[in-house]
Amino acid sequence: MDINFNKNEDHNKLLLSELRKKFERVSLGGGKQRIDKLHQQGKMTARERIDYLLDKASDSVEIGAFAGEGMYKEHGGCPSGGVVVKIGYISEKQCIVVANDATVKAGAWFPITGKKNLRAQEIAIENKLPIIYLVDSAGVYLPMQDEIFPDKEHFGRIFRNNAVMSSMGITQIAAIMGSCVAGGAYLPIMSDESIIVDKTGSIFLAGSYLVKAAVGEIIDNETLGGATTHTEISGVCDYNAKDDKDALNKIRNIVDKIGTYEKAGFNRVKPVQPKKDPQDVYGIVPESRSEQYDMKEVILRLVDNSEMEEYKKDYGKSIICAYARIDGWAVGIVANQRKMIKNAKKELQFGGVIYSDSADKATRFIANCNQKKIPLVFLQDVTGFMVGSKAEHGGIIKDGAKMVNAVSNSVVPKFTVIVGNSYGAGNYAMCGKAYDPRLIVAWPSAELAVMGGAQAAKVLLQIETAALKKKGEKITKQKEEEILSSITNRYNKQISPYYSAARIWTDAIIDPLDTRKWISMGIEAANHAPIEKKFNLGVIQV
């Protein structure tokens, strides 16, 4: 191993250590004191509930663990968006579980909470996965009601999705394990089956205080909407559970009886571990985002038996297209080559840049994968499309548009892993969030932005100094350096993978060694949903 490998390895393992520390912090939700209070009430935390519900020693992945990271500081923060979402196995059936975290503002819904719940439902709808709701929420966070209540992608969309999923035959089960009030009461009751925990669970459109204010009736919450009321009198709920564990056991029993599903039919054989050590990726991916490296070496540490069949190997070399297997599943890989290469004309091409020939190759490969019903995996480390007169005269916009068209119209499931840079239109062409990847994850080394930090800072500096000069301010060299430093710090914060994860632009920041698990579980989920559309590129300029 050379000194660069060791330096990269140290850097990437430090990033991984930071990831683990941040995750430990957000895993505490509202903090140890609030967790203790919950336990005193005889209740489990959201994470404890999910861990109990999922099959022991089975794989699971968490969606949006860093949702809300660094946001809502004036409101005390919202760790993990106040809700925990995991894809895992219940009675050996893959499901998605959504659990309100009552230690975060009593499980109240912030704007990011709504966005995260909608993302969970989107995953369930796309993959026809059973979805389990563990409800314990005080409802909409009133100080921010204008940002979560009225719009299309706000709170009400969740109940609309409940109805749509029911019509699609997607199993929905809800357990009311704490408060469930006002509009939020519709979520569990629009599910197929509902369970309510005695004494701690309650559900009503208006609590006792509001009932008194509205109609003058004096009544306690338990009589108004507790377990006995809703399982013996109103018939709103289907099962009465004595405590959290009893409710979760009932869910397991219900899921256990669900019949098998019609499969999409993606090809899978017995999984084989990579021959090349996956741990090497820590030393391969460079510390500096501008350094070159061979993406093929990363791929060989992700795929079964470290084997791949390259498509058009000697053409359009700035994008690697290859057939391979990941945990037994057949996949088509589209990856940015990050080392400097020479094309057939002996012209030097920059790593991480998409050229016309590469875009043309990728378009044809994506079409082939759709023809063969092979899921696509995009490995992003892209700075964008090539610019300049030669590229423009060669039709880079036309070729780039063809690739974007192919990605947009692809009907096989797509999975995106952001290894390093994810800049500008390169993000789009390589299946960024706007292009509906079934799952999109980032390594700790990832950066997402319109352009790289150094270039963006210089552009923003020109804009800011021009504005100050218009106001008559004199810009000294020292002042210019201060402005540049301020802009760079602000921009670097925004390109961090945590900034993206906080806003659910990505589903997770993951240890690179977990990439195979995420892709495998993602394809297994996608296999629940047979492909109903035909691949059609529409109108493109040839």
XYZ file of C-alpha atoms in Angstrom:
542
model
C 0.000 0.000 0.000
C 1.362 3.463 -0.876
C 1.353 6.559 1.316
C -1.655 8.047 -0.542
C -3.700 4.920 0.169
C -2.884 5.197 3.890
C -3.677 8.910 3.928
C -7.029 8.325 2.207
C -7.827 5.447 4.522
C -7.176 7.575 7.626
C -9.303 10.401 6.240
C -12.270 8.214 5.274
C -12.213 6.317 8.555
C -12.302 9.641 10.408
C -15.371 10.599 8.348
C -16.914 7.239 9.272
C -16.150 7.830 12.963
C -17.885 11.217 12.725
C -20.887 9.525 11.094
C -21.170 7.033 13.947
C -20.923 9.748 16.615
C -23.604 11.827 14.923
C -25.853 8.788 14.629
C -25.408 7.952 18.323
C -26.507 11.486 19.159
C -29.629 11.543 16.963
C -30.538 8.040 18.178
C -31.227 9.549 21.594
C -34.054 11.589 20.098
C -35.119 14.197 22.649
C -32.471 13.030 25.124
C -31.982 10.566 27.974
C -34.218 12.458 30.397
C -37.206 12.207 28.076
C -36.438 8.558 27.345
C -36.479 7.852 31.115
C -39.824 9.651 31.416
C -41.263 7.489 28.643
C -40.066 4.332 30.389
C -41.677 5.508 33.631
C -44.989 5.679 31.763
C -44.550 2.015 30.818
C -43.818 2.891 27.185
C -40.960 1.940 24.869
C -39.116 4.437 22.703
C -39.680 4.521 18.936
C -36.393 2.722 18.286
C -37.074 0.116 20.982
C -40.475 -0.566 19.450
C -39.023 -1.073 15.981
C -36.171 -3.251 17.264
C -38.678 -5.451 19.131
C -40.963 -5.681 16.092
C -38.316 -6.613 13.512
C -36.990 -10.173 13.266
C -33.925 -10.699 15.426
C -30.557 -10.986 13.646
C -32.093 -9.835 10.362
C -30.884 -6.989 8.147
C -32.533 -3.579 8.253
C -31.795 -0.117 6.892
C -32.877 3.218 8.351
C -34.328 5.929 6.144
C -33.689 9.573 7.044
C -31.793 9.135 10.311
C -30.328 12.636 9.864
C -33.582 14.297 8.810
C -33.806 17.695 10.491
C -30.083 17.753 11.368
C -29.141 21.342 12.229
C -32.658 22.605 11.473
C -35.274 24.287 13.712
C -32.698 25.426 16.271
C -35.033 28.220 17.415
C -37.612 25.509 18.260
C -35.166 23.238 20.077
C -34.327 21.020 17.095
C -35.994 17.936 15.658
C -33.641 14.892 15.784
C -34.368 12.375 12.994
C -37.366 14.519 12.075
C -39.197 13.252 15.170
C -39.959 9.935 13.488
C -37.960 6.719 12.945
C -38.324 4.838 9.640
C -36.783 1.442 8.887
C -37.045 -1.186 6.171
C -36.680 -4.628 7.710
C -38.303 -8.023 8.181
C -41.335 -8.959 10.280
C -42.126 -12.666 10.377
C -39.652 -12.995 7.472
C -41.643 -10.535 5.326
C -40.003 -7.311 4.186
C -41.884 -4.277 5.514
C -41.362 -0.576 6.171
C -42.004 0.668 9.711
C -42.791 4.274 10.689
C -42.646 5.146 14.406
C -43.286 8.568 15.963
C -40.607 9.564 18.480
C -42.519 10.861 21.498
C -39.280 12.137 23.080
C -39.115 14.860 20.393
C -41.778 17.494 21.165
C -44.224 14.710 22.155
C -43.983 13.323 18.629
C -45.313 16.534 17.088
C -45.084 16.970 13.332
C -42.557 19.496 12.042
C -42.386 20.191 8.281
C -39.513 17.705 7.940
C -41.592 15.095 9.836
C -44.242 15.330 7.163
C -41.661 15.079 4.390
C -40.100 11.998 5.982
C -43.481 10.284 6.441
C -44.320 10.974 2.813
C -40.962 9.496 1.768
C -41.769 6.324 3.734
C -45.150 6.076 2.019
C -43.520 6.719 -1.364
C -41.184 3.755 -0.778
C -44.172 1.599 0.214
C -46.156 2.643 -2.883
C -43.271 2.231 -5.377
C -42.359 -1.201 -4.030
C -45.783 -2.366 -2.828
C -44.301 -3.011 0.607
C -46.479 -3.528 3.700
C -46.231 -0.453 5.935
C -46.569 -0.404 9.712
C -47.343 2.805 11.642
C -46.466 3.007 15.349
C -48.413 6.106 16.349
C -47.487 8.277 19.338
C -47.903 11.920 18.378
C -49.321 15.191 19.651
C -50.170 16.164 16.070
C -49.029 19.158 14.016
C -46.415 21.408 15.670
C -48.613 24.499 15.876
C -45.887 27.201 15.777
C -45.050 25.969 12.253
C -48.531 24.927 11.104
C -48.377 27.106 7.997
C -45.405 25.048 6.733
C -46.995 21.633 7.199
C -50.775 21.965 6.925
C -52.189 23.237 3.621
C -49.960 22.402 0.630
C -49.990 19.406 -1.709
C -46.956 17.701 -0.135
C -47.993 18.530 3.448
C -49.809 16.692 6.255
C -53.024 15.947 4.353
C -51.156 14.080 1.617
C -50.443 11.315 4.131
C -54.130 10.414 4.495
C -54.598 10.655 0.741
C -51.761 8.131 0.429
C -53.465 5.888 3.003
C -56.478 5.715 0.711
C -54.405 5.182 -2.443
C -52.343 2.380 -0.850
C -55.520 0.683 0.335
C -56.877 0.711 -3.232
C -53.562 -0.767 -4.436
C -53.823 -3.640 -1.976
C -50.779 -2.544 0.047
C -51.110 -3.768 3.638
C -51.224 -0.990 6.261
C -51.299 -1.759 9.983
C -51.339 0.868 12.739
C -50.743 0.627 16.466
C -51.882 3.571 18.595
C -49.296 3.541 21.372
C -49.755 7.054 22.741
C -51.516 10.230 21.675
C -53.280 10.348 18.332
C -55.242 13.563 17.947
C -57.094 15.794 15.479
C -56.321 15.169 11.788
C -53.651 12.664 12.793
C -56.397 10.362 14.014
C -57.246 9.523 10.416
C -53.896 7.822 9.697
C -54.421 4.711 11.872
C -58.117 4.461 11.087
C -57.490 4.671 7.338
C -55.114 1.728 7.745
C -56.404 -1.807 7.165
C -56.229 -2.800 10.817
C -55.597 -0.862 14.017
C -54.434 -1.793 17.497
C -54.688 0.472 20.555
C -52.716 0.096 23.792
C -54.808 0.160 26.959
C -54.345 3.212 29.235
C -51.479 4.749 27.184
C -53.097 4.900 23.733
C -55.826 7.410 22.922
C -57.435 8.627 19.719
C -59.902 11.462 19.169
C -60.545 14.408 16.889
C -60.472 16.766 19.883
C -59.105 16.198 23.390
C -60.978 16.809 26.627
C -59.900 20.471 26.956
C -61.037 21.335 23.435
C -64.287 19.377 23.878
C -65.067 21.442 26.979
C -64.274 24.687 25.154
C -66.235 23.703 22.046
C -69.372 21.997 23.380
C -69.153 22.436 27.175
C -68.864 18.695 27.858
C -66.628 17.647 30.764
C -64.962 14.288 30.112
C -61.531 12.709 30.641
C -59.346 11.600 27.726
C -59.520 7.897 28.572
C -63.331 7.850 28.531
C -63.372 10.077 25.472
C -60.994 8.045 23.322
C -59.147 5.302 25.190
C -58.774 1.629 24.314
C -61.982 0.449 25.993
C -64.038 3.168 24.291
C -62.720 2.409 20.821
C -62.701 -1.398 20.962
C -65.970 -1.904 22.885
C -68.174 1.116 22.132
C -67.198 2.986 18.944
C -65.613 0.053 17.096
C -62.998 2.461 15.726
C -60.086 0.132 16.636
C -59.811 -3.592 15.981
C -57.599 -4.851 18.825
C -57.007 -3.880 22.459
C -53.417 -4.483 23.639
C -52.371 -4.532 27.274
C -48.989 -2.866 26.659
C -46.473 -1.957 23.918
C -45.067 -5.469 23.561
C -48.520 -6.990 23.301
C -49.400 -4.540 20.518
C -46.184 -5.331 18.648
C -46.783 -9.092 19.041
C -50.238 -8.628 17.522
C -48.649 -6.869 14.533
C -46.211 -9.759 14.079
C -49.126 -12.234 14.150
C -51.056 -10.243 11.524
C -48.036 -9.890 9.209
C -47.278 -13.592 9.611
C -50.562 -14.432 7.860
C -50.047 -12.176 4.812
C -49.958 -14.190 1.574
C -47.087 -14.203 -0.879
C -46.722 -11.474 -3.498
C -46.432 -11.391 -7.274
C -42.756 -10.846 -8.089
C -41.232 -8.506 -10.662
C -38.837 -11.317 -11.553
C -35.399 -9.728 -11.205
C -32.596 -12.242 -11.701
C -30.877 -13.567 -8.574
C -28.435 -16.390 -7.917
C -26.604 -17.468 -4.794
C -24.679 -14.446 -3.411
C -20.876 -14.430 -3.412
C -18.683 -12.006 -1.488
C -16.260 -9.802 -3.479
C -12.838 -11.381 -3.991
C -11.139 -8.027 -3.469
C -11.298 -6.682 0.079
C -14.231 -4.198 0.366
C -12.314 -2.374 3.132
C -9.907 -1.147 0.437
C -12.465 1.468 -0.640
C -11.395 3.593 2.343
C -7.931 3.859 0.809
C -9.057 4.179 -2.813
C -11.447 7.157 -2.512
C -9.186 10.209 -2.106
C -9.309 12.822 0.618
C -9.374 15.660 -1.913
C -12.447 15.824 -4.146
C -10.254 16.982 -7.027
C -7.857 14.002 -6.913
C -8.038 11.233 -9.511
C -8.706 7.532 -8.829
C -9.942 4.473 -10.707
C -13.668 3.899 -10.086
C -13.294 0.361 -11.467
C -11.335 -0.520 -8.336
C -14.298 0.624 -6.216
C -16.754 -1.410 -8.312
C -14.654 -4.565 -7.970
C -14.995 -4.272 -4.188
C -18.789 -3.954 -4.358
C -19.730 -6.725 -6.800
C -19.965 -10.481 -6.330
C -16.685 -12.323 -6.867
C -15.208 -8.950 -7.987
C -16.459 -9.717 -11.503
C -18.061 -7.368 -14.016
C -18.693 -7.427 -17.743
C -17.956 -4.001 -19.209
C -20.168 -2.634 -21.945
C -18.337 -0.677 -24.699
C -15.186 -0.820 -22.592
C -13.026 1.193 -25.000
C -15.618 3.809 -25.941
C -16.892 6.749 -23.872
C -14.420 5.941 -21.104
C -15.455 8.730 -18.705
C -18.501 6.614 -17.800
C -18.171 2.948 -16.878
C -21.128 0.749 -17.850
C -21.037 -2.851 -16.683
C -23.159 -5.883 -15.900
C -22.462 -7.487 -12.537
C -24.113 -9.010 -9.481
C -24.574 -7.516 -6.039
C -25.551 -10.000 -3.313
C -26.675 -12.345 -6.075
C -28.895 -9.795 -7.860
C -28.110 -8.993 -11.495
C -27.448 -5.249 -11.882
C -26.397 -2.784 -14.523
C -23.841 -0.343 -13.147
C -23.408 3.200 -14.478
C -20.422 4.871 -12.807
C -18.313 7.970 -13.324
C -14.664 7.164 -14.066
C -12.565 9.449 -11.906
C -9.146 9.015 -13.455
C -7.762 10.980 -16.409
C -8.145 8.954 -19.597
C -7.424 9.189 -23.329
C -10.094 8.554 -25.918
C -9.597 6.822 -29.280
C -8.416 10.126 -30.776
C -5.686 10.275 -28.118
C -7.416 13.288 -26.550
C -7.067 13.686 -22.799
C -10.366 13.567 -20.899
C -10.844 14.685 -17.297
C -12.051 12.225 -14.690
C -15.559 12.813 -13.328
C -16.668 14.778 -16.409
C -19.369 13.447 -18.762
C -18.386 13.722 -22.441
C -20.632 13.244 -25.492
C -19.431 9.718 -26.240
C -19.915 8.679 -22.614
C -23.450 10.077 -22.501
C -24.247 8.202 -25.740
C -22.859 4.952 -24.308
C -24.770 5.326 -21.037
C -28.023 5.993 -22.899
C -27.682 2.777 -24.898
C -26.698 0.784 -21.797
C -29.688 2.071 -19.798
C -31.950 1.084 -22.701
C -30.389 -2.414 -22.737
C -30.969 -2.865 -18.987
C -34.603 -1.868 -19.419
C -34.935 -4.341 -22.294
C -33.493 -7.142 -20.130
C -35.295 -6.148 -16.896
C -32.053 -5.518 -15.003
C -32.071 -2.993 -12.093
C -29.698 -0.044 -12.464
C -27.099 1.113 -9.941
C -25.594 4.584 -10.386
C -22.270 5.336 -8.680
C -21.888 9.110 -8.681
C -18.641 11.027 -8.575
C -19.386 13.625 -11.197
C -18.423 17.259 -11.690
C -20.801 17.767 -14.625
C -20.854 17.702 -18.412
C -17.902 18.890 -20.491
C -18.016 22.581 -21.444
C -16.242 24.741 -24.032
C -16.580 25.353 -27.770
C -15.385 21.904 -28.812
C -17.933 20.178 -26.561
C -20.739 22.530 -27.613
C -19.976 22.109 -31.317
C -19.879 18.356 -30.792
C -23.452 18.403 -29.438
C -22.862 17.823 -25.718
C -26.304 19.265 -24.888
C -27.976 16.859 -27.312
C -26.074 13.821 -26.000
C -26.583 14.861 -22.398
C -30.316 15.263 -23.075
C -30.447 11.711 -24.462
C -28.922 10.352 -21.256
C -31.275 12.386 -19.060
C -34.171 11.120 -21.189
C -33.113 7.503 -20.707
C -32.748 7.921 -16.941
C -36.112 9.716 -16.713
C -38.039 7.077 -18.675
C -36.323 4.016 -17.216
C -38.889 1.570 -15.840
C -36.523 -0.796 -14.022
C -35.739 0.179 -10.419
C -32.824 2.589 -10.010
C -30.492 2.937 -7.026
C -28.066 5.799 -6.569
C -24.902 5.858 -4.453
C -23.104 9.193 -4.150
C -19.463 8.265 -3.637
C -17.922 11.719 -4.071
C -18.909 14.762 -6.122
C -22.480 15.221 -7.289
C -22.474 18.531 -9.114
C -24.881 20.313 -11.415
C -26.452 18.518 -14.353
C -24.167 15.564 -13.626
C -26.334 14.885 -10.569
C -29.382 14.751 -12.828
C -27.920 12.551 -15.558
C -26.572 10.131 -12.939
C -30.027 9.677 -11.383
C -30.184 12.298 -8.644
C -33.197 12.565 -6.325
C -35.339 14.280 -8.982
C -35.138 11.137 -11.144
C -36.896 8.781 -8.728
C -34.224 6.352 -7.564
C -35.904 3.759 -5.336
C -33.171 4.526 -2.775
C -30.465 7.192 -2.852
C -27.606 7.086 -0.346
C -24.365 8.993 0.192
C -21.001 7.928 1.493
C -19.442 10.248 4.110
C -17.119 11.473 1.316
C -20.049 12.818 -0.739
C -20.678 16.437 -1.757
C -23.876 17.686 -3.428
C -24.073 21.104 -5.069
C -24.632 23.037 -8.295
C -20.834 23.284 -8.598
C -17.697 22.625 -6.555
C -16.963 24.794 -3.535
C -13.893 26.591 -4.924
C -15.564 27.553 -8.219
C -18.838 28.556 -6.562
C -17.085 30.687 -3.947
C -15.262 32.652 -6.660
C -18.490 33.249 -8.610
C -20.343 34.310 -5.470
C -17.422 36.564 -4.498
C -17.684 38.414 -7.824
C -21.429 38.912 -7.328
C -21.093 40.102 -3.730
C -18.181 42.475 -4.330
C -19.954 43.965 -7.369
C -23.023 44.629 -5.227
C -20.936 46.313 -2.511
C -19.084 48.458 -5.060
C -22.442 49.627 -6.425
C -23.245 50.875 -2.946
C -20.012 52.864 -3.000
C -18.011 50.610 -0.666
C -14.289 50.263 -1.258
C -13.181 46.636 -1.430
C -9.680 46.149 -0.092
C -7.715 42.934 -0.525
C -8.328 42.131 3.153
C -12.079 42.767 2.796
C -12.171 40.550 -0.293
C -10.455 37.721 1.607
C -12.927 38.082 4.491
C -15.889 37.893 2.104
C -14.369 34.867 0.328
C -13.778 33.084 3.641
C -17.375 33.734 4.751
C -18.793 32.535 1.415
C -16.579 29.423 1.369
C -17.596 28.416 4.913
C -21.282 28.891 4.127
C -21.063 26.987 0.840
C -19.023 24.139 2.325
C -21.699 23.680 4.968
C -24.331 23.394 2.242
C -22.434 20.806 0.180
C -21.935 18.531 3.208
C -23.726 15.167 2.976
C -25.374 16.005 6.323
C -26.997 19.121 4.861
C -28.523 16.957 2.110
C -29.545 14.192 4.505
C -31.186 16.722 6.846
C -33.512 17.744 4.008
C -34.033 14.145 2.796
C -32.349 14.856 -0.544
C -30.718 11.512 0.238
C -32.204 8.623 2.228
C -29.106 8.009 4.327
C -25.393 8.543 4.832
C -23.890 5.084 5.006
C -20.691 3.233 5.708
C -19.367 2.237 2.245
C -19.254 -1.360 3.495
C -23.062 -1.283 3.856
C -23.590 -0.438 0.172
C -24.183 -4.044 -0.866
C -26.823 -4.472 1.853
C -28.692 -1.307 0.840
C -28.751 -2.251 -2.846
C -29.716 -5.869 -2.139
C -32.569 -4.932 0.207
C -33.645 -2.253 -2.258
C -33.886 -4.701 -5.155
C -35.698 -7.208 -2.929
C -38.216 -4.467 -2.088
C -38.560 -3.545 -5.787
C -39.189 -7.197 -6.613
C -42.571 -6.827 -4.827
C -43.779 -4.540 -7.635
C -44.030 -6.045 -11.148
C -43.114 -3.585 -13.918
C -46.312 -2.376 -15.581
C -44.948 0.284 -17.961
C -42.957 -0.235 -21.145
C -39.655 1.551 -21.652
C -40.062 4.349 -24.182
C -37.501 7.064 -24.791
C -40.022 9.393 -26.399
C -38.657 12.012 -28.795
C -34.860 12.428 -28.804
C -32.408 14.027 -31.184
C -30.174 11.315 -32.612
